[in-house]
mmCIF file of N, CA and C and ligand atoms in Angstrom:
data_model
loop_
_atom_site.group_PDB
_atom_site.id
_atom_site.type_symbol
_atom_site.label_atom_id
_atom_site.label_comp_id
_atom_site.label_asym_id
_atom_site.label_seq_id
_atom_site.Cartn_x
_atom_site.Cartn_y
_atom_site.Cartn_z
ATOM 1 N N MET A 1416 -13.024 -5.434 -11.971
ATOM 2 C CA MET A 1416 -12.680 -4.575 -13.047
ATOM 3 C C MET A 1416 -11.493 -5.112 -13.848
ATOM 4 N N ASP A 1417 -11.651 -5.107 -15.115
ATOM 5 C CA ASP A 1417 -10.562 -5.615 -16.043
ATOM 6 C C ASP A 1417 -9.359 -4.712 -15.892
ATOM 7 N N HIS A 1418 -8.235 -5.212 -16.206
ATOM 8 C CA HIS A 1418 -7.004 -4.395 -16.132
ATOM 9 C C HIS A 1418 -6.110 -4.775 -17.335
ATOM 10 N N ASP A 1419 -5.229 -3.872 -17.621
ATOM 11 C CA ASP A 1419 -4.277 -4.113 -18.707
ATOM 12 C C ASP A 1419 -2.885 -4.305 -18.034
ATOM 13 N N ALA A 1420 -2.402 -5.532 -18.078
ATOM 14 C CA ALA A 1420 -1.082 -5.806 -17.320
ATOM 15 C C ALA A 1420 0.009 -4.907 -17.906
ATOM 16 N N ASP A 1421 0.041 -4.824 -19.163
ATOM 17 C CA ASP A 1421 1.150 -4.015 -19.775
ATOM 18 C C ASP A 1421 1.117 -2.572 -19.337
ATOM 19 N N GLU A 1422 -0.121 -2.051 -19.277
ATOM 20 C CA GLU A 1422 -0.261 -0.617 -18.834
ATOM 21 C C GLU A 1422 0.090 -0.424 -17.389
ATOM 22 N N LEU A 1423 -0.315 -1.440 -16.572
ATOM 23 C CA LEU A 1423 0.044 -1.369 -15.137
ATOM 24 C C LEU A 1423 1.574 -1.299 -14.971
ATOM 25 N N ILE A 1424 2.139 -2.307 -15.663
ATOM 26 C CA ILE A 1424 3.669 -2.465 -15.628
ATOM 27 C C ILE A 1424 4.301 -1.075 -16.137
ATOM 28 N N ARG A 1425 3.723 -0.532 -17.129
ATOM 29 C CA ARG A 1425 4.270 0.742 -17.676
ATOM 30 C C ARG A 1425 4.168 1.813 -16.669
ATOM 31 N N ARG A 1426 3.086 1.909 -15.975
ATOM 32 C CA ARG A 1426 2.856 2.883 -14.933
ATOM 33 C C ARG A 1426 3.861 2.760 -13.753
ATOM 34 N N ALA A 1427 4.121 1.521 -13.415
ATOM 35 C CA ALA A 1427 5.094 1.252 -12.260
ATOM 36 C C ALA A 1427 6.434 1.691 -12.734
ATOM 37 N N ARG A 1428 6.838 1.300 -13.867
ATOM 38 C CA ARG A 1428 8.138 1.595 -14.424
ATOM 39 C C ARG A 1428 8.351 3.116 -14.559
ATOM 40 N N ALA A 1429 7.281 3.785 -14.932
ATOM 41 C CA ALA A 1429 7.383 5.274 -15.133
ATOM 42 C C ALA A 1429 7.567 5.950 -13.771
ATOM 43 N N SER A 1430 7.241 5.312 -12.634
ATOM 44 C CA SER A 1430 7.324 5.947 -11.357
ATOM 45 C C SER A 1430 8.695 5.609 -10.678
ATOM 46 N N LEU A 1431 9.444 4.767 -11.214
ATOM 47 C CA LEU A 1431 10.668 4.206 -10.478
ATOM 48 C C LEU A 1431 11.559 5.400 -10.205
ATOM 49 N N GLY A 1432 11.665 6.374 -11.019
ATOM 50 C CA GLY A 1432 12.583 7.542 -10.779
ATOM 51 C C GLY A 1432 12.122 8.354 -9.529
ATOM 52 N N HIS A 1433 10.838 8.094 -9.043
ATOM 53 C CA HIS A 1433 10.459 8.871 -7.835
ATOM 54 C C HIS A 1433 10.794 8.163 -6.574
ATOM 55 N N ALA A 1434 11.308 6.958 -6.652
ATOM 56 C CA ALA A 1434 11.699 6.195 -5.418
ATOM 57 C C ALA A 1434 12.684 7.015 -4.587
ATOM 58 N N TYR A 1435 12.468 7.038 -3.264
ATOM 59 C CA TYR A 1435 13.387 7.734 -2.394
ATOM 60 C C TYR A 1435 14.155 6.608 -1.591
ATOM 61 N N ALA A 1436 15.312 6.189 -2.180
ATOM 62 C CA ALA A 1436 16.013 5.068 -1.548
ATOM 63 C C ALA A 1436 17.506 5.403 -1.446
ATOM 64 N N PRO A 1437 17.839 6.501 -0.697
ATOM 65 C CA PRO A 1437 19.240 6.846 -0.613
ATOM 66 C C PRO A 1437 20.038 5.907 0.252
ATOM 67 N N TYR A 1438 19.431 5.180 1.062
ATOM 68 C CA TYR A 1438 20.162 4.326 2.085
ATOM 69 C C TYR A 1438 20.369 2.895 1.443
ATOM 70 N N SER A 1439 19.423 2.190 0.874
ATOM 71 C CA SER A 1439 19.535 0.927 0.265
ATOM 72 C C SER A 1439 20.049 1.102 -1.188
ATOM 73 N N ARG A 1440 19.777 2.260 -1.852
ATOM 74 C CA ARG A 1440 19.962 2.409 -3.240
ATOM 75 C C ARG A 1440 19.308 1.216 -4.025
ATOM 76 N N PHE A 1441 18.142 0.915 -3.579
ATOM 77 C CA PHE A 1441 17.281 -0.189 -4.240
ATOM 78 C C PHE A 1441 16.016 0.403 -4.480
ATOM 79 N N PRO A 1442 15.734 1.177 -5.548
ATOM 80 C CA PRO A 1442 14.482 1.798 -5.773
ATOM 81 C C PRO A 1442 13.446 0.718 -6.250
ATOM 82 N N VAL A 1443 12.208 0.923 -5.844
ATOM 83 C CA VAL A 1443 11.112 0.084 -6.154
ATOM 84 C C VAL A 1443 9.959 0.932 -6.497
ATOM 85 N N ALA A 1444 9.145 0.456 -7.413
ATOM 86 C CA ALA A 1444 7.914 1.148 -7.782
ATOM 87 C C ALA A 1444 6.873 0.161 -7.903
ATOM 88 N N ALA A 1445 5.547 0.593 -7.621
ATOM 89 C CA ALA A 1445 4.424 -0.288 -7.721
ATOM 90 C C ALA A 1445 3.250 0.462 -8.355
ATOM 91 N N ALA A 1446 2.394 -0.254 -8.996
ATOM 92 C CA ALA A 1446 1.153 0.268 -9.472
ATOM 93 C C ALA A 1446 0.059 -0.674 -9.157
ATOM 94 N N VAL A 1447 -1.092 -0.157 -8.692
ATOM 95 C CA VAL A 1447 -2.175 -0.991 -8.410
ATOM 96 C C VAL A 1447 -3.416 -0.529 -9.157
ATOM 97 N N CYS A 1448 -4.262 -1.495 -9.498
ATOM 98 C CA CYS A 1448 -5.495 -1.099 -10.201
ATOM 99 C C CYS A 1448 -6.669 -1.281 -9.146
ATOM 100 N N ASP A 1449 -7.599 -0.420 -9.013
ATOM 101 C CA ASP A 1449 -8.693 -0.584 -8.070
ATOM 102 C C ASP A 1449 -9.996 -1.108 -8.728
ATOM 103 N N GLU A 1450 -10.985 -1.328 -7.952
ATOM 104 C CA GLU A 1450 -12.271 -1.818 -8.529
ATOM 105 C C GLU A 1450 -12.920 -0.973 -9.574
ATOM 106 N N GLN A 1451 -12.540 0.299 -9.591
ATOM 107 C CA GLN A 1451 -13.111 1.211 -10.583
ATOM 108 C C GLN A 1451 -12.149 1.300 -11.886
ATOM 109 N N GLY A 1452 -11.124 0.536 -11.839
ATOM 110 C CA GLY A 1452 -10.148 0.612 -12.984
ATOM 111 C C GLY A 1452 -9.185 1.765 -12.890
ATOM 112 N N ARG A 1453 -9.183 2.405 -11.690
ATOM 113 C CA ARG A 1453 -8.190 3.545 -11.540
ATOM 114 C C ARG A 1453 -6.837 2.966 -11.170
ATOM 115 N N VAL A 1454 -5.799 3.552 -11.587
ATOM 116 C CA VAL A 1454 -4.505 3.078 -11.241
ATOM 117 C C VAL A 1454 -3.807 4.145 -10.296
ATOM 118 N N PHE A 1455 -3.141 3.559 -9.278
ATOM 119 C CA PHE A 1455 -2.405 4.286 -8.332
ATOM 120 C C PHE A 1455 -0.950 3.794 -8.259
ATOM 121 N N THR A 1456 -0.076 4.705 -8.137
ATOM 122 C CA THR A 1456 1.367 4.282 -8.072
ATOM 123 C C THR A 1456 1.946 4.610 -6.749
ATOM 124 N N GLY A 1457 2.999 3.897 -6.441
ATOM 125 C CA GLY A 1457 3.790 4.113 -5.195
ATOM 126 C C GLY A 1457 5.251 3.765 -5.428
ATOM 127 N N VAL A 1458 6.142 4.357 -4.591
ATOM 128 C CA VAL A 1458 7.531 4.066 -4.613
ATOM 129 C C VAL A 1458 7.980 3.873 -3.147
ATOM 130 N N ASN A 1459 9.124 3.140 -2.973
ATOM 131 C CA ASN A 1459 9.634 3.024 -1.568
ATOM 132 C C ASN A 1459 10.124 4.377 -1.121
ATOM 133 N N VAL A 1460 9.794 4.693 0.118
ATOM 134 C CA VAL A 1460 10.152 5.937 0.782
ATOM 135 C C VAL A 1460 11.024 5.598 2.037
ATOM 136 N N GLU A 1461 12.314 5.852 2.002
ATOM 137 C CA GLU A 1461 13.103 5.439 3.008
ATOM 138 C C GLU A 1461 13.356 6.538 4.065
ATOM 139 N N ASN A 1462 13.888 6.222 5.218
ATOM 140 C CA ASN A 1462 14.163 7.170 6.241
ATOM 141 C C ASN A 1462 15.558 6.956 6.856
ATOM 142 N N VAL A 1463 16.152 7.943 7.352
ATOM 143 C CA VAL A 1463 17.466 7.796 8.088
ATOM 144 C C VAL A 1463 17.297 6.921 9.265
ATOM 145 N N SER A 1464 16.142 6.899 9.839
ATOM 146 C CA SER A 1464 15.811 5.900 10.883
ATOM 147 C C SER A 1464 15.223 4.705 10.105
ATOM 148 N N TYR A 1465 16.032 3.791 9.763
ATOM 149 C CA TYR A 1465 15.746 2.858 8.634
ATOM 150 C C TYR A 1465 14.381 2.162 8.846
ATOM 151 N N GLY A 1466 14.058 1.870 10.037
ATOM 152 C CA GLY A 1466 12.816 1.034 10.330
ATOM 153 C C GLY A 1466 11.566 1.827 9.923
ATOM 154 N N LEU A 1467 11.691 3.096 9.676
ATOM 155 C CA LEU A 1467 10.433 3.885 9.261
ATOM 156 C C LEU A 1467 10.242 3.882 7.796
ATOM 157 N N SER A 1468 11.110 3.223 7.089
ATOM 158 C CA SER A 1468 10.951 3.181 5.615
ATOM 159 C C SER A 1468 9.758 2.352 5.194
ATOM 160 N N MET A 1469 9.120 2.683 4.077
ATOM 161 C CA MET A 1469 7.906 2.088 3.597
ATOM 162 C C MET A 1469 8.110 1.565 2.134
ATOM 163 N N CYS A 1470 7.632 0.396 1.906
ATOM 164 C CA CYS A 1470 7.742 -0.326 0.608
ATOM 165 C C CYS A 1470 6.817 0.372 -0.446
ATOM 166 N N ALA A 1471 7.213 0.244 -1.633
ATOM 167 C CA ALA A 1471 6.420 0.765 -2.778
ATOM 168 C C ALA A 1471 4.999 0.258 -2.850
ATOM 169 N N GLU A 1472 4.823 -1.052 -2.636
ATOM 170 C CA GLU A 1472 3.614 -1.777 -2.717
ATOM 171 C C GLU A 1472 2.552 -1.105 -1.723
ATOM 172 N N ARG A 1473 3.019 -0.888 -0.441
ATOM 173 C CA ARG A 1473 2.137 -0.393 0.531
ATOM 174 C C ARG A 1473 1.888 1.031 0.232
ATOM 175 N N VAL A 1474 2.801 1.844 -0.256
ATOM 176 C CA VAL A 1474 2.501 3.220 -0.619
ATOM 177 C C VAL A 1474 1.411 3.296 -1.717
ATOM 178 N N ALA A 1475 1.509 2.456 -2.716
ATOM 179 C CA ALA A 1475 0.523 2.394 -3.759
ATOM 180 C C ALA A 1475 -0.870 2.010 -3.249
ATOM 181 N N ILE A 1476 -0.880 1.011 -2.456
ATOM 182 C CA ILE A 1476 -2.149 0.494 -1.877
ATOM 183 C C ILE A 1476 -2.755 1.662 -0.945
ATOM 184 N N PHE A 1477 -1.946 2.224 -0.146
ATOM 185 C CA PHE A 1477 -2.496 3.221 0.753
ATOM 186 C C PHE A 1477 -2.994 4.462 -0.017
ATOM 187 N N ALA A 1478 -2.297 4.774 -1.060
ATOM 188 C CA ALA A 1478 -2.816 5.904 -1.942
ATOM 189 C C ALA A 1478 -4.134 5.601 -2.464
ATOM 190 N N ALA A 1479 -4.366 4.308 -2.976
ATOM 191 C CA ALA A 1479 -5.645 3.876 -3.532
ATOM 192 C C ALA A 1479 -6.769 3.953 -2.459
ATOM 193 N N ILE A 1480 -6.459 3.397 -1.305
ATOM 194 C CA ILE A 1480 -7.431 3.431 -0.237
ATOM 195 C C ILE A 1480 -7.735 4.873 0.167
ATOM 196 N N ALA A 1481 -6.751 5.692 0.307
ATOM 197 C CA ALA A 1481 -6.979 7.119 0.695
ATOM 198 C C ALA A 1481 -7.825 7.886 -0.412
ATOM 199 N N ALA A 1482 -7.842 7.391 -1.607
ATOM 200 C CA ALA A 1482 -8.663 7.953 -2.686
ATOM 201 C C ALA A 1482 -10.046 7.337 -2.813
ATOM 202 N N GLY A 1483 -10.368 6.369 -1.829
ATOM 203 C CA GLY A 1483 -11.695 5.801 -1.827
ATOM 204 C C GLY A 1483 -11.830 4.366 -2.333
ATOM 205 N N ALA A 1484 -10.672 3.833 -2.865
ATOM 206 C CA ALA A 1484 -10.713 2.445 -3.309
ATOM 207 C C ALA A 1484 -10.965 1.533 -2.101
ATOM 208 N N ARG A 1485 -11.500 0.355 -2.416
ATOM 209 C CA ARG A 1485 -11.696 -0.643 -1.364
ATOM 210 C C ARG A 1485 -11.178 -2.030 -1.768
ATOM 211 N N ARG A 1486 -10.944 -2.261 -3.119
ATOM 212 C CA ARG A 1486 -10.495 -3.467 -3.574
ATOM 213 C C ARG A 1486 -9.318 -3.210 -4.584
ATOM 214 N N VAL A 1487 -8.390 -4.077 -4.606
ATOM 215 C CA VAL A 1487 -7.249 -4.034 -5.512
ATOM 216 C C VAL A 1487 -7.455 -5.219 -6.473
ATOM 217 N N THR A 1488 -7.417 -4.900 -7.844
ATOM 218 C CA THR A 1488 -7.659 -6.027 -8.736
ATOM 219 C C THR A 1488 -6.437 -6.471 -9.500
ATOM 220 N N ALA A 1489 -5.392 -5.730 -9.499
ATOM 221 C CA ALA A 1489 -4.138 -6.218 -10.069
ATOM 222 C C ALA A 1489 -3.001 -5.294 -9.601
ATOM 223 N N ILE A 1490 -1.771 -5.811 -9.501
ATOM 224 C CA ILE A 1490 -0.645 -5.124 -8.939
ATOM 225 C C ILE A 1490 0.601 -5.426 -9.812
ATOM 226 N N ALA A 1491 1.390 -4.337 -10.043
ATOM 227 C CA ALA A 1491 2.692 -4.520 -10.743
ATOM 228 C C ALA A 1491 3.723 -3.905 -9.862
ATOM 229 N N VAL A 1492 4.891 -4.584 -9.775
ATOM 230 C CA VAL A 1492 5.955 -4.134 -8.976
ATOM 231 C C VAL A 1492 7.251 -4.249 -9.775
ATOM 232 N N THR A 1493 8.056 -3.219 -9.707
ATOM 233 C CA THR A 1493 9.377 -3.283 -10.413
ATOM 234 C C THR A 1493 10.408 -2.643 -9.639
ATOM 235 N N SER A 1494 11.687 -2.983 -9.956
ATOM 236 C CA SER A 1494 12.818 -2.451 -9.225
ATOM 237 C C SER A 1494 13.853 -2.133 -10.299
ATOM 238 N N GLY A 1495 14.968 -1.541 -9.873
ATOM 239 C CA GLY A 1495 15.938 -1.134 -10.811
ATOM 240 C C GLY A 1495 16.967 -2.268 -11.090
ATOM 241 N N VAL A 1496 16.715 -3.451 -10.569
ATOM 242 C CA VAL A 1496 17.767 -4.493 -10.713
ATOM 243 C C VAL A 1496 17.383 -5.584 -11.671
ATOM 244 N N ALA A 1497 18.409 -6.428 -12.018
ATOM 245 C CA ALA A 1497 18.214 -7.359 -13.083
ATOM 246 C C ALA A 1497 17.280 -8.572 -12.704
ATOM 247 N N GLU A 1498 17.200 -8.809 -11.423
ATOM 248 C CA GLU A 1498 16.436 -9.943 -10.883
ATOM 249 C C GLU A 1498 14.967 -9.555 -10.728
ATOM 250 N N VAL A 1499 14.083 -10.445 -10.951
ATOM 251 C CA VAL A 1499 12.634 -10.141 -10.663
ATOM 252 C C VAL A 1499 12.449 -10.069 -9.148
ATOM 253 N N LEU A 1500 11.842 -9.051 -8.702
ATOM 254 C CA LEU A 1500 11.678 -8.812 -7.257
ATOM 255 C C LEU A 1500 10.493 -9.540 -6.805
ATOM 256 N N SER A 1501 10.538 -9.956 -5.452
ATOM 257 C CA SER A 1501 9.419 -10.616 -4.865
ATOM 258 C C SER A 1501 8.959 -9.818 -3.635
ATOM 259 N N PRO A 1502 7.650 -9.455 -3.526
ATOM 260 C CA PRO A 1502 7.177 -8.606 -2.450
ATOM 261 C C PRO A 1502 7.566 -9.127 -1.094
ATOM 262 N N CYS A 1503 7.879 -8.231 -0.166
ATOM 263 C CA CYS A 1503 8.238 -8.666 1.233
ATOM 264 C C CYS A 1503 7.040 -9.158 1.952
ATOM 265 N N GLY A 1504 7.216 -9.816 3.075
ATOM 266 C CA GLY A 1504 6.096 -10.425 3.819
ATOM 267 C C GLY A 1504 5.061 -9.482 4.293
ATOM 268 N N ALA A 1505 5.527 -8.268 4.823
ATOM 269 C CA ALA A 1505 4.567 -7.396 5.235
ATOM 270 C C ALA A 1505 3.642 -6.831 4.180
ATOM 271 N N CYS A 1506 4.279 -6.623 2.993
ATOM 272 C CA CYS A 1506 3.435 -6.236 1.873
ATOM 273 C C CYS A 1506 2.424 -7.271 1.411
ATOM 274 N N ARG A 1507 2.901 -8.521 1.541
ATOM 275 C CA ARG A 1507 1.960 -9.609 1.125
ATOM 276 C C ARG A 1507 0.729 -9.632 2.013
ATOM 277 N N GLN A 1508 0.890 -9.394 3.256
ATOM 278 C CA GLN A 1508 -0.245 -9.325 4.152
ATOM 279 C C GLN A 1508 -1.084 -8.192 3.875
ATOM 280 N N VAL A 1509 -0.593 -7.021 3.567
ATOM 281 C CA VAL A 1509 -1.335 -5.837 3.214
ATOM 282 C C VAL A 1509 -2.023 -5.988 1.887
ATOM 283 N N ILE A 1510 -1.346 -6.663 0.949
ATOM 284 C CA ILE A 1510 -1.996 -6.915 -0.417
ATOM 285 C C ILE A 1510 -3.289 -7.777 -0.129
ATOM 286 N N ALA A 1511 -3.081 -8.873 0.700
ATOM 287 C CA ALA A 1511 -4.134 -9.827 0.900
ATOM 288 C C ALA A 1511 -5.389 -9.151 1.633
ATOM 289 N N GLU A 1512 -5.115 -8.063 2.334
ATOM 290 C CA GLU A 1512 -6.290 -7.332 2.925
ATOM 291 C C GLU A 1512 -7.255 -6.816 1.896
ATOM 292 N N PHE A 1513 -6.735 -6.486 0.721
ATOM 293 C CA PHE A 1513 -7.493 -5.721 -0.281
ATOM 294 C C PHE A 1513 -7.715 -6.417 -1.572
ATOM 295 N N ALA A 1514 -7.058 -7.532 -1.702
ATOM 296 C CA ALA A 1514 -7.098 -8.189 -3.058
ATOM 297 C C ALA A 1514 -7.510 -9.627 -2.846
ATOM 298 N N ALA A 1515 -8.284 -10.293 -3.790
ATOM 299 C CA ALA A 1515 -8.737 -11.595 -3.697
ATOM 300 C C ALA A 1515 -7.539 -12.492 -4.027
ATOM 301 N N GLY A 1516 -7.668 -13.779 -3.607
ATOM 302 C CA GLY A 1516 -6.599 -14.767 -3.750
ATOM 303 C C GLY A 1516 -6.073 -14.899 -5.199
ATOM 304 N N ASP A 1517 -6.997 -14.771 -6.216
ATOM 305 C CA ASP A 1517 -6.531 -14.973 -7.533
ATOM 306 C C ASP A 1517 -6.109 -13.658 -8.311
ATOM 307 N N THR A 1518 -5.980 -12.611 -7.485
ATOM 308 C CA THR A 1518 -5.504 -11.316 -8.064
ATOM 309 C C THR A 1518 -4.039 -11.468 -8.565
ATOM 310 N N PRO A 1519 -3.767 -11.014 -9.743
ATOM 311 C CA PRO A 1519 -2.398 -11.181 -10.314
ATOM 312 C C PRO A 1519 -1.470 -10.101 -9.752
ATOM 313 N N VAL A 1520 -0.300 -10.585 -9.430
ATOM 314 C CA VAL A 1520 0.876 -9.647 -9.035
ATOM 315 C C VAL A 1520 1.975 -9.845 -9.969
ATOM 316 N N TYR A 1521 2.189 -8.862 -10.850
ATOM 317 C CA TYR A 1521 3.187 -8.945 -11.834
ATOM 318 C C TYR A 1521 4.498 -8.276 -11.331
ATOM 319 N N CYS A 1522 5.560 -9.093 -11.231
ATOM 320 C CA CYS A 1522 6.889 -8.595 -10.735
ATOM 321 C C CYS A 1522 7.776 -8.549 -11.895
ATOM 322 N N VAL A 1523 8.434 -7.437 -12.141
ATOM 323 C CA VAL A 1523 9.101 -7.109 -13.396
ATOM 324 C C VAL A 1523 10.542 -6.684 -13.080
ATOM 325 N N ALA A 1524 11.514 -7.368 -13.771
ATOM 326 C CA ALA A 1524 12.911 -6.919 -13.620
ATOM 327 C C ALA A 1524 13.187 -5.721 -14.531
ATOM 328 N N ALA A 1525 14.364 -5.188 -14.278
ATOM 329 C CA ALA A 1525 14.716 -3.886 -14.972
ATOM 330 C C ALA A 1525 14.661 -4.004 -16.536
ATOM 331 N N ALA A 1526 15.139 -5.250 -16.996
ATOM 332 C CA ALA A 1526 15.171 -5.415 -18.465
ATOM 333 C C ALA A 1526 13.767 -5.838 -18.988
ATOM 334 N N GLY A 1527 12.845 -6.052 -18.218
ATOM 335 C CA GLY A 1527 11.515 -6.354 -18.668
ATOM 336 C C GLY A 1527 11.066 -7.761 -18.394
ATOM 337 N N GLU A 1528 11.942 -8.649 -17.921
ATOM 338 C CA GLU A 1528 11.474 -10.026 -17.617
ATOM 339 C C GLU A 1528 10.426 -9.983 -16.543
ATOM 340 N N ARG A 1529 9.400 -10.764 -16.714
ATOM 341 C CA ARG A 1529 8.286 -10.646 -15.638
ATOM 342 C C ARG A 1529 7.833 -12.044 -15.172
ATOM 343 N N HIS A 1530 7.307 -11.942 -13.981
ATOM 344 C CA HIS A 1530 6.860 -13.215 -13.317
ATOM 345 C C HIS A 1530 5.411 -12.856 -12.824
ATOM 346 N N ARG A 1531 4.437 -13.682 -13.130
ATOM 347 C CA ARG A 1531 3.026 -13.453 -12.694
ATOM 348 C C ARG A 1531 2.701 -14.352 -11.572
ATOM 349 N N TRP A 1532 2.585 -13.729 -10.377
ATOM 350 C CA TRP A 1532 2.201 -14.399 -9.225
ATOM 351 C C TRP A 1532 0.674 -14.197 -8.967
ATOM 352 N N THR A 1533 0.069 -15.019 -8.017
ATOM 353 C CA THR A 1533 -1.209 -14.580 -7.503
ATOM 354 C C THR A 1533 -1.055 -14.319 -6.052
ATOM 355 N N VAL A 1534 -2.024 -13.546 -5.524
ATOM 356 C CA VAL A 1534 -1.968 -13.242 -4.094
ATOM 357 C C VAL A 1534 -1.889 -14.403 -3.180
ATOM 358 N N SER A 1535 -2.650 -15.519 -3.517
ATOM 359 C CA SER A 1535 -2.704 -16.712 -2.653
ATOM 360 C C SER A 1535 -1.384 -17.385 -2.857
ATOM 361 N N ALA A 1536 -0.689 -17.367 -3.940
ATOM 362 C CA ALA A 1536 0.556 -18.073 -4.148
ATOM 363 C C ALA A 1536 1.639 -17.315 -3.301
ATOM 364 N N LEU A 1537 1.551 -16.012 -3.165
ATOM 365 C CA LEU A 1537 2.572 -15.206 -2.413
ATOM 366 C C LEU A 1537 2.274 -15.393 -0.922
ATOM 367 N N LEU A 1538 0.976 -15.590 -0.543
ATOM 368 C CA LEU A 1538 0.689 -15.679 0.900
ATOM 369 C C LEU A 1538 -0.252 -16.830 1.141
ATOM 370 N N PRO A 1539 0.269 -18.032 1.107
ATOM 371 C CA PRO A 1539 -0.702 -19.198 1.360
ATOM 372 C C PRO A 1539 -0.923 -19.317 2.862
ATOM 373 N N SER A 1540 -2.102 -19.707 3.182
ATOM 374 C CA SER A 1540 -2.531 -19.870 4.549
ATOM 375 C C SER A 1540 -2.348 -18.588 5.423
ATOM 376 N N GLY A 1541 -2.594 -17.461 4.864
ATOM 377 C CA GLY A 1541 -2.492 -16.166 5.545
ATOM 378 C C GLY A 1541 -3.493 -16.006 6.665
ATOM 379 N N PHE A 1542 -3.211 -15.019 7.484
ATOM 380 C CA PHE A 1542 -4.192 -14.683 8.538
ATOM 381 C C PHE A 1542 -5.318 -13.797 7.869
ATOM 382 N N THR A 1543 -6.543 -14.215 8.174
ATOM 383 C CA THR A 1543 -7.668 -13.513 7.489
ATOM 384 C C THR A 1543 -8.663 -12.986 8.512
ATOM 385 N N ALA A 1544 -9.562 -12.114 8.064
ATOM 386 C CA ALA A 1544 -10.613 -11.528 8.888
ATOM 387 C C ALA A 1544 -11.525 -12.568 9.489
ATOM 388 N N SER A 1545 -11.776 -13.639 8.736
ATOM 389 C CA SER A 1545 -12.674 -14.733 9.221
ATOM 390 C C SER A 1545 -12.104 -15.409 10.488
ATOM 391 N N GLN A 1546 -10.770 -15.504 10.565
ATOM 392 C CA GLN A 1546 -10.193 -16.063 11.757
ATOM 393 C C GLN A 1546 -10.378 -15.164 12.943
ATOM 394 N N LEU A 1547 -10.276 -13.840 12.674
ATOM 395 C CA LEU A 1547 -10.407 -12.875 13.739
ATOM 396 C C LEU A 1547 -11.840 -12.957 14.273
ATOM 397 N N ARG A 1548 -12.842 -13.088 13.396
ATOM 398 C CA ARG A 1548 -14.279 -13.132 13.827
ATOM 399 C C ARG A 1548 -14.568 -14.387 14.526
ATOM 400 N N SER A 1549 -13.770 -15.511 14.392
ATOM 401 C CA SER A 1549 -14.119 -16.794 14.983
ATOM 402 C C SER A 1549 -13.617 -16.874 16.386
ATOM 403 N N ARG A 1550 -13.137 -15.749 17.031
ATOM 404 C CA ARG A 1550 -12.652 -15.862 18.343
ATOM 405 C C ARG A 1550 -13.716 -16.151 19.363
HETATM 406 N N1 THU B 1141 11.216 -2.775 -0.900
HETATM 407 C C1 THU B 1141 10.051 -2.468 -1.480
HETATM 408 O O1 THU B 1141 9.680 -1.329 -1.714
HETATM 409 N N2 THU B 1141 9.273 -3.483 -1.810
HETATM 410 C C2 THU B 1141 9.581 -4.843 -1.669
HETATM 411 O O2 THU B 1141 8.688 -5.764 -2.031
HETATM 412 C C3 THU B 1141 10.816 -5.236 -1.138
HETATM 413 C C4 THU B 1141 11.644 -4.135 -0.566
HETATM 414 C C5 THU B 1141 12.088 -1.655 -0.511
HETATM 415 C C6 THU B 1141 12.250 -1.431 0.954
HETATM 416 C C7 THU B 1141 13.552 -0.666 1.003
HETATM 417 O O3 THU B 1141 13.380 0.664 0.811
HETATM 418 C C8 THU B 1141 14.360 -1.336 -0.103
HETATM 419 O O4 THU B 1141 13.370 -1.964 -1.004
HETATM 420 C C9 THU B 1141 15.419 -2.349 0.260
HETATM 421 O O5 THU B 1141 14.852 -3.298 1.052
#
């Protein structure tokens, strides 16, 4: 399904105010497009027991899956800081579960500077279902 990068980025940025990040004070928001062209957003949701916190990318992907999506065709991530953010390792593995290697991941800084990654550039040589089946 085709996607509009600018619209996806706009949706992520519009969600940033919903981030719950009282401990890190590092709000993050993500928007994902599914195979039907639907857009789902997510924000980081922290917890006083720090390890229970969840990243924005996974919240957005899990919302999409819970609504029936099975594939992610584009992702946008933004934070409130000047630097372009780069998704954490755990999120890269979860993104790779639902997105093809050439899926774009747009990372956007607060002022609008953006970097376009692909899923395979973010997670080269990742663990895949085919390896699991070859046991
Ligand atoms: N965080 C995300 O939501 N996504 C990322 O890709 C990197 C980090 C969140 C987790 C935590 O709530 C805060 O940013 C600081 O690590």
